[in-house]
Amino acid sequence: MNTRRNAVMLSWFAVAGVLSLCVSSGCTGMAKREVRGYVAAEHQRLESARSRVNDPMLDEYFRSFTNPLLAGAQKLAGTSKPEYQADKALDIYDDFRVYVVHDASPNAWTVGDDFACITTSAILFAEHPDELAFILAHEYGHMRGGHLVTAVKRKYATAFVAGMAAGLASGVANYQAQANPYYSSTQYNMDLQNARNLAMAIMLSYTPHQPIDEHDADEKAIELLLAAGLPIDRADKFFERMLARFGDTKSNTHPAPSARIARVRALMAKHDGYVSPLMCNESQFKKVQQRVRELTVTAMESGTLAFYSQERHSLLNKQPKSHLKACGPLYADPEVLATMYWNAVRGDSTHQQ
């Protein structure tokens, strides 16, 4: 028993030591290279995706958000406050592009660096351009926080711990097989299988994203909007309708909408009286929504309409541990989403109730 206890203690000391060495030396660089690979692959995938909305009007419209957000991020990075510094593994201040993709789910997401994706449903689900500004600021907040690099480093740590735990359990089984004459081959095989099951359970506990990342991105979004001179007074409105439409669902990757609303409102309250020098153009926003409706109908009539979620489902079947994630409704019924989306395309405002 003492031998086993000592082995366990030595093993976990080894885990802590190796993880500390990893963090202080090469893991960040390794994670950065992996994130860069994600970015390059997703850029290439989106350039050729059937669901991508390749429209100059939409591209120009979203630059009206990304340009001030980039300027605001650069302004914050120039301060001496450490909390305003981005993860050094990411070069996030050179570009911020927005891809629009057809999909029935009101989602937005980012892949580590350089760009964000937003769905046509999210554009139609919004009721004011200020909401789109917050959504994009939130996605840039993920980039600014270096969340994907952190997630990749956490993946390395999880894999290492899983390997160490399985190795330790296997070692104990081997020790028992040699030292204990009453230790049967059946028990030995069962213990080896338990070691494999333990490693698998540890690996399955890994999630690329955590609720704390979403709260951090929301906080950074408010900071970015303030630095960019954009409005913050509707930062909670999109969440309000998500809550009303899809319920107060939380997961191991995203907090419940009610929790996010409470946190965002607390942040907004700290800046009560703020008047933004820049205003989002409501008439242009309505034109963009109408353009999305027209493009959706045109694609449907020509037989070329494809939803990103369907393409992503195909990708996930080939790549189960995909880095992709989205911030929309996590468990909504696809038929409910489709009905809501087609109501929005037809201009039926009740899709938001």
PDB file of N, CA and C in Angstrom, residues 20-61:
ATOM      1  N   SER A  20       4.452  22.626 -15.410  1.00  0.00           N
ATOM      2  CA  SER A  20       5.086  23.924 -15.149  1.00  0.00           C
ATOM      3  C   SER A  20       6.175  24.201 -16.169  1.00  0.00           C
ATOM      4  N   LEU A  21       6.966  23.169 -16.476  1.00  0.00           N
ATOM      5  CA  LEU A  21       8.027  23.335 -17.466  1.00  0.00           C
ATOM      6  C   LEU A  21       7.441  23.638 -18.831  1.00  0.00           C
ATOM      7  N   CYS A  22       6.331  22.937 -19.143  1.00  0.00           N
ATOM      8  CA  CYS A  22       5.687  23.142 -20.434  1.00  0.00           C
ATOM      9  C   CYS A  22       5.195  24.579 -20.581  1.00  0.00           C
ATOM     10  N   VAL A  23       4.512  25.061 -19.558  1.00  0.00           N
ATOM     11  CA  VAL A  23       3.957  26.418 -19.602  1.00  0.00           C
ATOM     12  C   VAL A  23       5.055  27.460 -19.715  1.00  0.00           C
ATOM     13  N   SER A  24       6.175  27.228 -18.987  1.00  0.00           N
ATOM     14  CA  SER A  24       7.242  28.227 -18.962  1.00  0.00           C
ATOM     15  C   SER A  24       8.148  28.163 -20.179  1.00  0.00           C
ATOM     16  N   SER A  25       8.059  27.083 -20.966  1.00  0.00           N
ATOM     17  CA  SER A  25       8.990  26.955 -22.075  1.00  0.00           C
ATOM     18  C   SER A  25       8.286  26.942 -23.421  1.00  0.00           C
ATOM     19  N   GLY A  26       7.921  25.745 -23.897  1.00  0.00           N
ATOM     20  CA  GLY A  26       7.522  25.654 -25.291  1.00  0.00           C
ATOM     21  C   GLY A  26       6.062  25.491 -25.593  1.00  0.00           C
ATOM     22  N   CYS A  27       5.206  25.321 -24.596  1.00  0.00           N
ATOM     23  CA  CYS A  27       3.812  25.013 -24.896  1.00  0.00           C
ATOM     24  C   CYS A  27       3.103  26.156 -25.612  1.00  0.00           C
ATOM     25  N   THR A  28       3.400  27.379 -25.241  1.00  0.00           N
ATOM     26  CA  THR A  28       2.746  28.515 -25.881  1.00  0.00           C
ATOM     27  C   THR A  28       3.103  28.571 -27.354  1.00  0.00           C
ATOM     28  N   GLY A  29       4.375  28.354 -27.657  1.00  0.00           N
ATOM     29  CA  GLY A  29       4.790  28.344 -29.053  1.00  0.00           C
ATOM     30  C   GLY A  29       4.147  27.221 -29.834  1.00  0.00           C
ATOM     31  N   MET A  30       4.066  26.042 -29.224  1.00  0.00           N
ATOM     32  CA  MET A  30       3.403  24.912 -29.871  1.00  0.00           C
ATOM     33  C   MET A  30       1.932  25.206 -30.097  1.00  0.00           C
ATOM     34  N   ALA A  31       1.286  25.783 -29.081  1.00  0.00           N
ATOM     35  CA  ALA A  31      -0.137  26.105 -29.196  1.00  0.00           C
ATOM     36  C   ALA A  31      -0.370  27.158 -30.260  1.00  0.00           C
ATOM     37  N   LYS A  32       0.513  28.133 -30.335  1.00  0.00           N
ATOM     38  CA  LYS A  32       0.381  29.172 -31.357  1.00  0.00           C
ATOM     39  C   LYS A  32       0.447  28.560 -32.746  1.00  0.00           C
ATOM     40  N   ARG A  33       1.398  27.649 -32.952  1.00  0.00           N
ATOM     41  CA  ARG A  33       1.508  27.019 -34.271  1.00  0.00           C
ATOM     42  C   ARG A  33       0.254  26.218 -34.598  1.00  0.00           C
ATOM     43  N   GLU A  34      -0.305  25.553 -33.602  1.00  0.00           N
ATOM     44  CA  GLU A  34      -1.527  24.787 -33.836  1.00  0.00           C
ATOM     45  C   GLU A  34      -2.690  25.708 -34.173  1.00  0.00           C
ATOM     46  N   VAL A  35      -2.799  26.827 -33.451  1.00  0.00           N
ATOM     47  CA  VAL A  35      -3.865  27.791 -33.738  1.00  0.00           C
ATOM     48  C   VAL A  35      -3.696  28.365 -35.137  1.00  0.00           C
ATOM     49  N   ARG A  36      -2.452  28.662 -35.520  1.00  0.00           N
ATOM     50  CA  ARG A  36      -2.212  29.173 -36.867  1.00  0.00           C
ATOM     51  C   ARG A  36      -2.680  28.164 -37.909  1.00  0.00           C
ATOM     52  N   GLY A  37      -2.471  26.884 -37.617  1.00  0.00           N
ATOM     53  CA  GLY A  37      -2.954  25.853 -38.532  1.00  0.00           C
ATOM     54  C   GLY A  37      -4.463  25.858 -38.625  1.00  0.00           C
ATOM     55  N   TYR A  38      -5.142  26.020 -37.484  1.00  0.00           N
ATOM     56  CA  TYR A  38      -6.594  26.130 -37.476  1.00  0.00           C
ATOM     57  C   TYR A  38      -7.054  27.306 -38.341  1.00  0.00           C
ATOM     58  N   VAL A  39      -6.400  28.438 -38.139  1.00  0.00           N
ATOM     59  CA  VAL A  39      -6.790  29.659 -38.849  1.00  0.00           C
ATOM     60  C   VAL A  39      -6.647  29.468 -40.351  1.00  0.00           C
ATOM     61  N   ALA A  40      -5.500  28.939 -40.774  1.00  0.00           N
ATOM     62  CA  ALA A  40      -5.259  28.747 -42.204  1.00  0.00           C
ATOM     63  C   ALA A  40      -6.261  27.768 -42.799  1.00  0.00           C
ATOM     64  N   ALA A  41      -6.525  26.679 -42.077  1.00  0.00           N
ATOM     65  CA  ALA A  41      -7.460  25.671 -42.590  1.00  0.00           C
ATOM     66  C   ALA A  41      -8.872  26.235 -42.682  1.00  0.00           C
ATOM     67  N   GLU A  42      -9.279  27.014 -41.672  1.00  0.00           N
ATOM     68  CA  GLU A  42     -10.640  27.551 -41.677  1.00  0.00           C
ATOM     69  C   GLU A  42     -10.799  28.649 -42.717  1.00  0.00           C
ATOM     70  N   HIS A  43      -9.752  29.467 -42.913  1.00  0.00           N
ATOM     71  CA  HIS A  43      -9.781  30.439 -44.009  1.00  0.00           C
ATOM     72  C   HIS A  43     -10.035  29.731 -45.330  1.00  0.00           C
ATOM     73  N   GLN A  44      -9.267  28.699 -45.592  1.00  0.00           N
ATOM     74  CA  GLN A  44      -9.385  27.962 -46.844  1.00  0.00           C
ATOM     75  C   GLN A  44     -10.769  27.325 -46.979  1.00  0.00           C
ATOM     76  N   ARG A  45     -11.268  26.775 -45.876  1.00  0.00           N
ATOM     77  CA  ARG A  45     -12.569  26.132 -45.897  1.00  0.00           C
ATOM     78  C   ARG A  45     -13.677  27.150 -46.199  1.00  0.00           C
ATOM     79  N   LEU A  46     -13.588  28.310 -45.578  1.00  0.00           N
ATOM     80  CA  LEU A  46     -14.621  29.319 -45.769  1.00  0.00           C
ATOM     81  C   LEU A  46     -14.576  29.936 -47.164  1.00  0.00           C
ATOM     82  N   GLU A  47     -13.392  30.063 -47.723  1.00  0.00           N
ATOM     83  CA  GLU A  47     -13.281  30.632 -49.062  1.00  0.00           C
ATOM     84  C   GLU A  47     -14.013  29.773 -50.088  1.00  0.00           C
ATOM     85  N   SER A  48     -14.070  28.473 -49.842  1.00  0.00           N
ATOM     86  CA  SER A  48     -14.699  27.572 -50.805  1.00  0.00           C
ATOM     87  C   SER A  48     -16.033  27.014 -50.323  1.00  0.00           C
ATOM     88  N   ALA A  49     -16.491  27.437 -49.138  1.00  0.00           N
ATOM     89  CA  ALA A  49     -17.731  26.889 -48.576  1.00  0.00           C
ATOM     90  C   ALA A  49     -18.934  27.330 -49.407  1.00  0.00           C
ATOM     91  N   ARG A  50     -19.834  26.407 -49.655  1.00  0.00           N
ATOM     92  CA  ARG A  50     -21.067  26.742 -50.385  1.00  0.00           C
ATOM     93  C   ARG A  50     -21.929  27.696 -49.570  1.00  0.00           C
ATOM     94  N   SER A  51     -21.838  27.606 -48.258  1.00  0.00           N
ATOM     95  CA  SER A  51     -22.679  28.424 -47.393  1.00  0.00           C
ATOM     96  C   SER A  51     -22.181  29.860 -47.265  1.00  0.00           C
ATOM     97  N   ARG A  52     -20.980  30.130 -47.705  1.00  0.00           N
ATOM     98  CA  ARG A  52     -20.428  31.476 -47.543  1.00  0.00           C
ATOM     99  C   ARG A  52     -21.199  32.478 -48.390  1.00  0.00           C
ATOM    100  N   VAL A  53     -21.492  33.635 -47.795  1.00  0.00           N
ATOM    101  CA  VAL A  53     -22.159  34.728 -48.506  1.00  0.00           C
ATOM    102  C   VAL A  53     -21.085  35.697 -48.982  1.00  0.00           C
ATOM    103  N   ASN A  54     -20.761  35.612 -50.235  1.00  0.00           N
ATOM    104  CA  ASN A  54     -19.699  36.448 -50.810  1.00  0.00           C
ATOM    105  C   ASN A  54     -20.349  37.658 -51.465  1.00  0.00           C
ATOM    106  N   ASP A  55     -20.500  38.719 -50.695  1.00  0.00           N
ATOM    107  CA  ASP A  55     -21.242  39.880 -51.173  1.00  0.00           C
ATOM    108  C   ASP A  55     -20.512  41.160 -50.784  1.00  0.00           C
ATOM    109  N   PRO A  56     -20.130  42.015 -51.735  1.00  0.00           N
ATOM    110  CA  PRO A  56     -19.375  43.246 -51.434  1.00  0.00           C
ATOM    111  C   PRO A  56     -20.107  44.174 -50.473  1.00  0.00           C
ATOM    112  N   MET A  57     -21.422  44.248 -50.575  1.00  0.00           N
ATOM    113  CA  MET A  57     -22.181  45.141 -49.686  1.00  0.00           C
ATOM    114  C   MET A  57     -22.018  44.707 -48.236  1.00  0.00           C
ATOM    115  N   LEU A  58     -22.135  43.411 -47.976  1.00  0.00           N
ATOM    116  CA  LEU A  58     -21.994  42.925 -46.614  1.00  0.00           C
ATOM    117  C   LEU A  58     -20.557  43.084 -46.122  1.00  0.00           C
ATOM    118  N   ASP A  59     -19.592  42.820 -46.990  1.00  0.00           N
ATOM    119  CA  ASP A  59     -18.187  42.981 -46.603  1.00  0.00           C
ATOM    120  C   ASP A  59     -17.906  44.424 -46.189  1.00  0.00           C
ATOM    121  N   GLU A  60     -18.400  45.368 -46.987  1.00  0.00           N
ATOM    122  CA  GLU A  60     -18.170  46.783 -46.673  1.00  0.00           C
ATOM    123  C   GLU A  60     -18.896  47.173 -45.384  1.00  0.00           C
ATOM    124  N   TYR A  61     -20.099  46.640 -45.191  1.00  0.00           N
ATOM    125  CA  TYR A  61     -20.855  46.983 -43.994  1.00  0.00           C
ATOM    126  C   TYR A  61     -20.130  46.527 -42.738  1.00  0.00           C
TER     127      TYR A  61
END
